[in-house]
Coordinates of C-alpha atoms in Angstrom, one line a residue:
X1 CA 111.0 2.5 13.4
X2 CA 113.7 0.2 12.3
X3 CA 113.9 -3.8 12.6
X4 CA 113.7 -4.9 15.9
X5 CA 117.6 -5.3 16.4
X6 CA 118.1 -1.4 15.3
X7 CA 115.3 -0.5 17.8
X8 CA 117.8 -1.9 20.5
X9 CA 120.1 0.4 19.4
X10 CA 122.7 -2.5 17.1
X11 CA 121.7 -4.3 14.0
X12 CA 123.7 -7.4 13.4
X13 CA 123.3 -6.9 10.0
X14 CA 125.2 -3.8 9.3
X15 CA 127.1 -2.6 12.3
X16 CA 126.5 -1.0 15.7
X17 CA 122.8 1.3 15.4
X18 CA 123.9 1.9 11.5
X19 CA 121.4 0.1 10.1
X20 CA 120.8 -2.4 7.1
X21 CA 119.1 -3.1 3.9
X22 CA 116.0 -3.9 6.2
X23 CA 116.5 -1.3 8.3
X24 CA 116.6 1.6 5.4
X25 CA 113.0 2.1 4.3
X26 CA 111.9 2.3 8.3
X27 CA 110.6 5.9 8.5
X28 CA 113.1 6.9 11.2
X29 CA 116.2 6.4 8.8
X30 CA 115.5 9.9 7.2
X31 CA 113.8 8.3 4.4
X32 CA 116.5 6.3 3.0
X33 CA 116.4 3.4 0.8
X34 CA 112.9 2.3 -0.3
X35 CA 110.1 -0.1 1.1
X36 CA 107.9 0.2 4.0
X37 CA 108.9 -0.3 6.9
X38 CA 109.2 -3.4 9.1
X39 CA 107.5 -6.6 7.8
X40 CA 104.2 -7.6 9.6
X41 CA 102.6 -11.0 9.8
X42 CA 99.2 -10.5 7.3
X43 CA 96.9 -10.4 10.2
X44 CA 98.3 -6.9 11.7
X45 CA 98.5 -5.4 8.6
X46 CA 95.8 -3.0 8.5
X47 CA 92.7 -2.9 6.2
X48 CA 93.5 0.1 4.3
X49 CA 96.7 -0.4 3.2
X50 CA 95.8 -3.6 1.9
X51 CA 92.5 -2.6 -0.3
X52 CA 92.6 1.5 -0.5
X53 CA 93.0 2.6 -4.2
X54 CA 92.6 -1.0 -5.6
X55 CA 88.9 0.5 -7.0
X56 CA 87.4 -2.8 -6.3
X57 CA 83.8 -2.1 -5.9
X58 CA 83.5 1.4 -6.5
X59 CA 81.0 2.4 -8.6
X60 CA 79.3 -1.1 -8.9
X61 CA 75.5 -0.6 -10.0
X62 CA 76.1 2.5 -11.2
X63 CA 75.6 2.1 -14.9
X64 CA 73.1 3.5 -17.3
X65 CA 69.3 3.3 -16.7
X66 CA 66.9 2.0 -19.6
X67 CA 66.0 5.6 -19.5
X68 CA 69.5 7.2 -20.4
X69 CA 69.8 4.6 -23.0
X70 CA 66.3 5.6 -24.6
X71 CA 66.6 8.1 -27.2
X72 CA 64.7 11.1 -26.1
X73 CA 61.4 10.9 -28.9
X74 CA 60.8 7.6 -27.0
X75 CA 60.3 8.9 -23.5
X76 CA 57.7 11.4 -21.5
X77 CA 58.5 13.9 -19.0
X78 CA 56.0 13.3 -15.8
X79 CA 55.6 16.1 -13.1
X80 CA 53.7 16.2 -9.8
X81 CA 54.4 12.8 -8.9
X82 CA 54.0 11.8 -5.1
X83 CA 57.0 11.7 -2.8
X84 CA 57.0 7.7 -2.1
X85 CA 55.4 5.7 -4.5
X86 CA 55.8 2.0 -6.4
X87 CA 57.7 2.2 -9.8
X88 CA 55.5 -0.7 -10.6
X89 CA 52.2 1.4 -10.0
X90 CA 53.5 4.4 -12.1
X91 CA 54.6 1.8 -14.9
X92 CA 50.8 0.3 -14.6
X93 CA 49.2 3.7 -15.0
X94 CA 51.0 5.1 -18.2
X95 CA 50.3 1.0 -19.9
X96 CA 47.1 2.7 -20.5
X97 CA 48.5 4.9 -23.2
X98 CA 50.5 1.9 -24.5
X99 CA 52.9 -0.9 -23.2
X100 CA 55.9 1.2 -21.3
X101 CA 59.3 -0.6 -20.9
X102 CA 60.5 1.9 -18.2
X103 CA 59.5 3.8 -15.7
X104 CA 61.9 6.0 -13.2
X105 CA 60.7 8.6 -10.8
X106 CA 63.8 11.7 -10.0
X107 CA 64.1 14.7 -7.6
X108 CA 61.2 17.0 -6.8
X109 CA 58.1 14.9 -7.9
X110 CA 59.6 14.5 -11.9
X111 CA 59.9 11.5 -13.4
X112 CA 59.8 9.6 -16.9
X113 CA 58.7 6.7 -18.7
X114 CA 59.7 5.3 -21.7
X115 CA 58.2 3.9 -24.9
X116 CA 58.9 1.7 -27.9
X117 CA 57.2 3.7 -30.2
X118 CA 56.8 7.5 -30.8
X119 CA 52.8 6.6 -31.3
X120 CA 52.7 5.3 -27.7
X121 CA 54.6 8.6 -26.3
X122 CA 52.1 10.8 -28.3
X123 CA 49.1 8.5 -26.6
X124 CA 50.8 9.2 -23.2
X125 CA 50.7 12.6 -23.5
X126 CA 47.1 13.0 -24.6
X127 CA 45.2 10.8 -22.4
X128 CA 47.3 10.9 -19.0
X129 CA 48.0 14.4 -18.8
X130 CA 45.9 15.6 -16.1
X131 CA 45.2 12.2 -14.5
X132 CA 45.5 11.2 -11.3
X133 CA 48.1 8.7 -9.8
X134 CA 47.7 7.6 -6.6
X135 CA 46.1 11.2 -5.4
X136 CA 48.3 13.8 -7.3
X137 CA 47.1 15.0 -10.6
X138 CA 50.5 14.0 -12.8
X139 CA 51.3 16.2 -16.0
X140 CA 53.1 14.5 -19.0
X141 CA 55.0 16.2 -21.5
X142 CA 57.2 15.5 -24.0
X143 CA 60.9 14.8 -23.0
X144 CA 62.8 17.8 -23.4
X145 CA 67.2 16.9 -22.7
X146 CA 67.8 19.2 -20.0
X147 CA 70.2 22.4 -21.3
X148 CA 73.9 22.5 -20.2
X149 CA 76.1 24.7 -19.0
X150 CA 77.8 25.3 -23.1
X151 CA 74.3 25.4 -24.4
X152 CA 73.2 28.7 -22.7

């Protein structure tokens, strides 16, 4: 579609149905000229061709976790954990062994929980391995980074 006037079959501008300047980037002028096509007031314009690939709000909360940004000799591996279950309430149970800054539960009933000292970790691992958190029994190891793809 062309202006309105080349619609009709004559543009003003140019000549009898020939076209103009405005008329050039409409898609039915075999794709001459560049632009996009007839203006539109803002309020027709469509969503999506307003906001798609701006990458506003993509991504937003998605940064690192305490847990990624722990180095691994400050963190336990838990196992076994319940399906649903406060991060609060796990955090609570492993400040037995120690005063835990994180605590994150993953896929599958694993989880960790992180330390400020190596002491604490070691502490973890000796006195709540076995326990039992809110009716599971929980293991805790050590954290072990999970092998890639290039290291096997």
């Amino acid at each position: 579609m062309g202006c309105w006037e080349a619609q009709k079959g004559f543009c003003p501008r140019k000549g009898k149905g020939k076209g103009c300047k405005w008329c050039e980037g409409a898609p039915d002028s075999a794709g001459k000229g560049k632009g996009g096509g007839v203006w539109q007031p803002q309020f027709q314009k469509s969503w999506g061709s307003s906001w798609a690939g701006k990458g506003k709000g993509k991504g937003k909360g998605k940064g690192k976790t305490p847990a990624k940004k722990t180095e691994n000799a400050l963190k336990v591996w838990v196992g076994g954990l319940p399906q649903k279950f406060s991060f609060k309430a796990l955090q609570a149970h492993f400040d037995q062994a120690g005063k835990s800054t994180w605590a994150e539960g993953g896929k599958g009933g694993n989880g960790s929980v992180c330390y400020t000292t190596e002491a604490e970790v070691y502490n973890a691992m000796t006195l709540l391995n076995g326990s039992v958190f809110e009716g599971n029994i929980i293991q805790v190891d050590q954290w072990v980074k999970k092998p890639t793809k290039a290291d096997s």
